[in-house]
Tab-separated table of C-alpha atoms in Angstrom:
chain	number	residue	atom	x	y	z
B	1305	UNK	CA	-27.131	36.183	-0.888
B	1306	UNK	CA	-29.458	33.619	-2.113
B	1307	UNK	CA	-30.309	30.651	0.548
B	1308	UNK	CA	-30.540	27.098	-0.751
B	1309	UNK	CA	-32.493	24.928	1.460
B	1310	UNK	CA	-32.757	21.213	1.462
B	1311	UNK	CA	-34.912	18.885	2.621
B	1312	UNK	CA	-34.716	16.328	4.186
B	1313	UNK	CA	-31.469	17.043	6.229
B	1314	UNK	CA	-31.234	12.972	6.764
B	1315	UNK	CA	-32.956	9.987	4.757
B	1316	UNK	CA	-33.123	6.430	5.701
B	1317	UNK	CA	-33.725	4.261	2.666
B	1318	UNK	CA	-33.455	0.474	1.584
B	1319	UNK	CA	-31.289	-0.480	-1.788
B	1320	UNK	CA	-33.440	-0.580	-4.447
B	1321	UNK	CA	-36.325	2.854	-3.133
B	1322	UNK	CA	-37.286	5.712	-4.936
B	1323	UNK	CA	-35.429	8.280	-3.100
B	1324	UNK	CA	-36.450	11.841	-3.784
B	1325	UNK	CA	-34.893	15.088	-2.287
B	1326	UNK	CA	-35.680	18.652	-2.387
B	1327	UNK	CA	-33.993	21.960	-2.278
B	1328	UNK	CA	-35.660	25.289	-2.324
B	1329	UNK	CA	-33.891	28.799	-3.299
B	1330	UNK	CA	-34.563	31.945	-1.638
B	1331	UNK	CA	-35.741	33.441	-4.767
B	1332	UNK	CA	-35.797	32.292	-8.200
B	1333	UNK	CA	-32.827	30.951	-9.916
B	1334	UNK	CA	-34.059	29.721	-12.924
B	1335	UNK	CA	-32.538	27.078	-13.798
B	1336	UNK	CA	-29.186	27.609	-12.279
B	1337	UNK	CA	-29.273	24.880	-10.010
B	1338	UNK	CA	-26.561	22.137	-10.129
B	1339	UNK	CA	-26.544	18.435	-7.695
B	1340	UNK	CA	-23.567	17.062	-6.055
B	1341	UNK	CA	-22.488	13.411	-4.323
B	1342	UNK	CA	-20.205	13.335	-1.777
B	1343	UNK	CA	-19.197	10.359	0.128
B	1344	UNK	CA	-16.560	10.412	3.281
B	1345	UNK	CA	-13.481	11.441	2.658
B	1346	UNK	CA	-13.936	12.363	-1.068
B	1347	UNK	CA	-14.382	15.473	-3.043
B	1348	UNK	CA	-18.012	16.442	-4.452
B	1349	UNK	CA	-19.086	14.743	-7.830
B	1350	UNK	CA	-21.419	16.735	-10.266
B	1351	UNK	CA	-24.511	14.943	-11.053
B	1352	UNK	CA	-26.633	17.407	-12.643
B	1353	UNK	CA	-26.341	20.650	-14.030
B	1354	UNK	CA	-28.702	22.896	-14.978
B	1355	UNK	CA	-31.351	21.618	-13.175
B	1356	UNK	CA	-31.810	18.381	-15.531
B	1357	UNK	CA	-29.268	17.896	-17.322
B	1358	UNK	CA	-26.915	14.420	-16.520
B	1359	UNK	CA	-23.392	14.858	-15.902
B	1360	UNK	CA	-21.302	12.488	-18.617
B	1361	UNK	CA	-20.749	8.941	-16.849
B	1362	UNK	CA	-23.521	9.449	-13.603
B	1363	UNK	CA	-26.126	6.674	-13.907
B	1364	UNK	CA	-29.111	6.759	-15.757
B	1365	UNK	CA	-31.134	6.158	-12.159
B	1366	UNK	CA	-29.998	10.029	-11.246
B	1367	UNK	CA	-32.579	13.032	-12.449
B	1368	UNK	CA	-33.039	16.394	-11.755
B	1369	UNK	CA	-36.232	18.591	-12.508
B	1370	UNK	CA	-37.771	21.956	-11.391
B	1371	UNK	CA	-37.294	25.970	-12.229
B	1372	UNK	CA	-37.462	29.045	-10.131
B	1373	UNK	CA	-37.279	28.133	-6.747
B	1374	UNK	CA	-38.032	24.301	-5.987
B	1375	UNK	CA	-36.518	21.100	-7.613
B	1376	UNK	CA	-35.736	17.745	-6.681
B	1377	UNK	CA	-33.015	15.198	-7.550
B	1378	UNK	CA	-34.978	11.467	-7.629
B	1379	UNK	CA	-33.380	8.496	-7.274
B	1380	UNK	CA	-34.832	5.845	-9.014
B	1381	UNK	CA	-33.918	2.744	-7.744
B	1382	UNK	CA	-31.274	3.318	-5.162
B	1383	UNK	CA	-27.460	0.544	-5.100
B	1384	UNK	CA	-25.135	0.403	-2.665
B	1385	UNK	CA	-22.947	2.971	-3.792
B	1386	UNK	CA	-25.555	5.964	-3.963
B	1387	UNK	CA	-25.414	6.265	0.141
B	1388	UNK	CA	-23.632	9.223	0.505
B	1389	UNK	CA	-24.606	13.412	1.219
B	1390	UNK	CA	-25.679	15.475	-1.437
B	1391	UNK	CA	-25.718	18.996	-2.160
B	1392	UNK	CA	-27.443	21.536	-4.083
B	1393	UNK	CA	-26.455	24.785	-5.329
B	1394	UNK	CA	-27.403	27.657	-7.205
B	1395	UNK	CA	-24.973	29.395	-10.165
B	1396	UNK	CA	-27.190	31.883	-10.876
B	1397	UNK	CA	-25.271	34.724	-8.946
B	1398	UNK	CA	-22.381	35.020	-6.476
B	1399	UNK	CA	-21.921	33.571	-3.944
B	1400	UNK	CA	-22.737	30.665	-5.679
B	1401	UNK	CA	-24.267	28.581	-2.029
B	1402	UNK	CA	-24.645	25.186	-1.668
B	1403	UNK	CA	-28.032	23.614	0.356
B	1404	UNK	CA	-26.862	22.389	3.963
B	1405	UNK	CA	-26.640	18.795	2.518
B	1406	UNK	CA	-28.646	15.571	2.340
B	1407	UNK	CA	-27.376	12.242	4.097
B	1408	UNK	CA	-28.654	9.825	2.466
B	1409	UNK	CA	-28.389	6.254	4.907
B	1410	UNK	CA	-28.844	2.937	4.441
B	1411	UNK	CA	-32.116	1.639	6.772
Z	336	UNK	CA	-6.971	12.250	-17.913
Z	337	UNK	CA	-8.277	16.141	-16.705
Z	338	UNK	CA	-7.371	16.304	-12.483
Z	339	UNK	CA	-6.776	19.040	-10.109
Z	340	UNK	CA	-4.081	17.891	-8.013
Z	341	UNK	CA	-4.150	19.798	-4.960
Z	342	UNK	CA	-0.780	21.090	-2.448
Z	343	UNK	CA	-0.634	18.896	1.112
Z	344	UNK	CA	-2.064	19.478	4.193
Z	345	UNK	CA	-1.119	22.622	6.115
Z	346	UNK	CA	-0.528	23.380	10.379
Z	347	UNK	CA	-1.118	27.142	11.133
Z	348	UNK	CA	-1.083	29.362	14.162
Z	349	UNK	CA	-3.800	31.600	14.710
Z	350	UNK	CA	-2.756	35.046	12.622
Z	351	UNK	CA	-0.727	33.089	10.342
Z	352	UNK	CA	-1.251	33.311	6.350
Z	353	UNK	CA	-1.663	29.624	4.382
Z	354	UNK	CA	-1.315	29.400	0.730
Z	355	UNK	CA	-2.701	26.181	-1.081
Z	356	UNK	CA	-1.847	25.509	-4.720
Z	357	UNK	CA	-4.290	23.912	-7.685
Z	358	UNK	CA	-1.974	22.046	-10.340
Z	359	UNK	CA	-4.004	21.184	-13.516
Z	360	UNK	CA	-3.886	18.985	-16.526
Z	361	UNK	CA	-5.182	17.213	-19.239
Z	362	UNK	CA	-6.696	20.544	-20.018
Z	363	UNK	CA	-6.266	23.843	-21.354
Z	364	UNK	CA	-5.769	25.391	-18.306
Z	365	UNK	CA	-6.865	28.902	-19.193
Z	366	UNK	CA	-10.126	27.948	-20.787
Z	367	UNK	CA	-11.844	27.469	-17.947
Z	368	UNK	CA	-12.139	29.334	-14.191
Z	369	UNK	CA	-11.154	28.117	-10.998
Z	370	UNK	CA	-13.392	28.467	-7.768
Z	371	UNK	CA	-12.440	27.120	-4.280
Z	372	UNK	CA	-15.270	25.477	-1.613
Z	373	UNK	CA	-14.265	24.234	1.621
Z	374	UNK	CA	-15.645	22.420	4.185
Z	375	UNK	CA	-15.071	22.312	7.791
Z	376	UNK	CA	-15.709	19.126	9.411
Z	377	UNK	CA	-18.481	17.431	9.388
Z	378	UNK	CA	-19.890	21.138	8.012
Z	379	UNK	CA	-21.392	21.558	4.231
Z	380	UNK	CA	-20.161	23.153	1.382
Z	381	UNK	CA	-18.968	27.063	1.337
Z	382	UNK	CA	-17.567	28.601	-1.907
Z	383	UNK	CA	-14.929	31.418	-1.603
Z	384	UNK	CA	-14.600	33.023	-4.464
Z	385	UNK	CA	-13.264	32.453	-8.599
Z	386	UNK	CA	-10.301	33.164	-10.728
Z	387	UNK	CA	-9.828	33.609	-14.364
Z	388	UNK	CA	-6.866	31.887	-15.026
Z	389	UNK	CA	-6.823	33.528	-18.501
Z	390	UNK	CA	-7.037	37.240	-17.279
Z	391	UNK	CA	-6.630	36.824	-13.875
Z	392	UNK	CA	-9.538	38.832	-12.392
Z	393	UNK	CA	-11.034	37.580	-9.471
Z	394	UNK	CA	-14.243	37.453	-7.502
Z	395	UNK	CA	-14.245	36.790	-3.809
Z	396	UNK	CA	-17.213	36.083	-1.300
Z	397	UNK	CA	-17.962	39.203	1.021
Z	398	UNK	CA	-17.225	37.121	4.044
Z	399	UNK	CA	-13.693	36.564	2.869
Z	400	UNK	CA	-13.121	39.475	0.754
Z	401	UNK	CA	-9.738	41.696	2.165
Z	402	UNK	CA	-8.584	38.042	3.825
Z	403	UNK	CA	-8.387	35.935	0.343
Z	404	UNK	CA	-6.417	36.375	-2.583
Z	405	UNK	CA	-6.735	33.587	-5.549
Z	406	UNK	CA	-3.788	33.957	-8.236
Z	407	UNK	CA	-2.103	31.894	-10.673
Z	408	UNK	CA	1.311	30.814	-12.949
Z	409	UNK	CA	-0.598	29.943	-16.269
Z	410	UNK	CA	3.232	28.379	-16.839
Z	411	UNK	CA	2.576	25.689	-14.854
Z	412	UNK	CA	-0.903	25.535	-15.237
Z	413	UNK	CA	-1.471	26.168	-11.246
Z	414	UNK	CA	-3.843	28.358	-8.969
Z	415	UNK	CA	-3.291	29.335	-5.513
Z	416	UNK	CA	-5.524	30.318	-2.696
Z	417	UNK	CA	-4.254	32.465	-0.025
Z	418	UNK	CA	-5.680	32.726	3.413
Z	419	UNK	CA	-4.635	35.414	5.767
Z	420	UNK	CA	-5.449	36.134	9.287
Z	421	UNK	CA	-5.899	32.838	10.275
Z	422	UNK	CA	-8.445	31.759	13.319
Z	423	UNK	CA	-9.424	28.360	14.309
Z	424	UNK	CA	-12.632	28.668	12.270
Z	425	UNK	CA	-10.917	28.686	9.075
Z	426	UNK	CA	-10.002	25.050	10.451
Z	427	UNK	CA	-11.470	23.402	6.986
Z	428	UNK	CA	-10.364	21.216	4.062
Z	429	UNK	CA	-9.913	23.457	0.886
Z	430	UNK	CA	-11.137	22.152	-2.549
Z	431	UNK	CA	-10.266	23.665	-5.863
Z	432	UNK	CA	-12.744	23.276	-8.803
Z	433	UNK	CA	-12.837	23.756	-12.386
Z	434	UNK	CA	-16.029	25.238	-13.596
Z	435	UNK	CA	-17.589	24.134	-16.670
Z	436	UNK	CA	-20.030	26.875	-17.973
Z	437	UNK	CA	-23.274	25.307	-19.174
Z	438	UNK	CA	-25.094	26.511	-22.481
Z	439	UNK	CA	-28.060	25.030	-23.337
Z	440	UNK	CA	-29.399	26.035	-26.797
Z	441	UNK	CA	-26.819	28.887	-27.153
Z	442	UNK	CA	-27.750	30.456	-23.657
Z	443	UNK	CA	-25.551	30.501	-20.700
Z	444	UNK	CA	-27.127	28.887	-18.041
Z	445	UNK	CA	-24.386	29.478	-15.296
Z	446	UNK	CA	-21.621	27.292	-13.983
Z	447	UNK	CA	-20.812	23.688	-12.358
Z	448	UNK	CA	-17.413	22.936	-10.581
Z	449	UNK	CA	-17.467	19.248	-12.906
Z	450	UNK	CA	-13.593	18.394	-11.828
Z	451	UNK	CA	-12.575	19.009	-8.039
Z	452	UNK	CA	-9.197	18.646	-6.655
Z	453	UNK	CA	-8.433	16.240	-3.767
Z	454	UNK	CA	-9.014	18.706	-1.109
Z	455	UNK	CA	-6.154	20.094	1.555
Z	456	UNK	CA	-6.491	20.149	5.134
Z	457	UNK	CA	-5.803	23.133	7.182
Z	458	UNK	CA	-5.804	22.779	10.370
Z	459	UNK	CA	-5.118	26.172	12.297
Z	460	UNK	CA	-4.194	25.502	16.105
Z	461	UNK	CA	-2.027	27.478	18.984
């Protein structure tokens, strides 16, 4: 199986940082790599797909970037609503594994 | 609008079998497969496996293969998850998701669960 690893685990950050966050596959994926936002209670949301790409309707300030076995997902200039845990994962083969998940907390 | 709307929450005893249904709509329910995640509490993200609602085949992760079976009733545009053998470890909320396969300049570069259903709690307790 391929491991996803993310980095930081937890994040302190003030509204309005540049947040970035990192997740590193076990080998390469290409570009198979999709983000996720999950707050309390709630189901994942996609945020990016392929790597880059912007989900329809998920804020400009959201961007993804990297190939083969590192990318990030920046944060430009972080609101209110962004604090929440977010995921990676790869879709390049099965099982298709998630990073253990970035908490992303207000300082 | 497109939703997953998910079965209720669920009480098991160890050894027991629990079966969580997947309702969809405002979509062609057999265009697209269905994959399942869960997430114990407080835990991250594990994916269990993908159906085909249109054919039906199947594709299960190894830890959970000969313990899960997904199926579906393209009638009523629903998907079901069955758990079997039961231990407090499968103690988790259960997410269905529709997978939108991404193709970027005619190439298929893989899938991403873009609608997720509200998640079911099973809790599995003597």
């Amino acid at each position: 199986d391929i491991q996803m690893t993310q980095s930081p685990s937890s994040l302190s950050a003030s509204v309005g940082d540049r947040v970035t966050i990192t997740c590193r596959a076990s080998q390469s994926i290409s570009s198979y790599l999709n983000w996720y936002q999950q707050k309390p209670g709630k189901a994942p949301k996609l945020l990016i797909y392929a790597a880059s790409s912007l989900q329809s309707g998920v804020p400009s300030r959201f961007s993804g970037s990297g190939s083969g076995t590192d990318f990030t997902l920046t944060i430009s200039s972080l609101q209110p609503e962004d604090f929440a845990t977010y995921y990676c994962q790869q879709s390049y083969s099965t099982p298709g594994t998630f990073g253990q998940g970035t908490r992303l907390e207000i300082k | 609008q497109v939703q997953l709307v998910q079965s209720g929450a669920e009480v098991k005893k160890p050894g027991a079998s629990v079966k969580v249904s997947c309702k969809a709509s405002g979509y062609t329910f057999t265009s697209y497969d269905i994959n399942w995640v869960r997430q114990a509490t407080g835990q991250g993200l594990e994916w269990m496996g993908w159906m085909n609602p249109n054919s039906g085949n199947t594709g299960y992760a190894q830890k959970f293969q000969g313990r899960v079976t997904m199926t579906r009733n393209t009638s009523i545009s629903t998907a079901y998850m069955e758990l079997s053998s039961l231990r407090s470890e499968d103690t988790a909320v259960y997410y269905c998701a529709r997978a939108l396969r991404i193709t970027i300049f005619g190439v298929v570069t893989g899938d991403a669960f873009d609608i997720w259903g509200q998640g079911t709690m099973v809790t599995v307790s003597s």
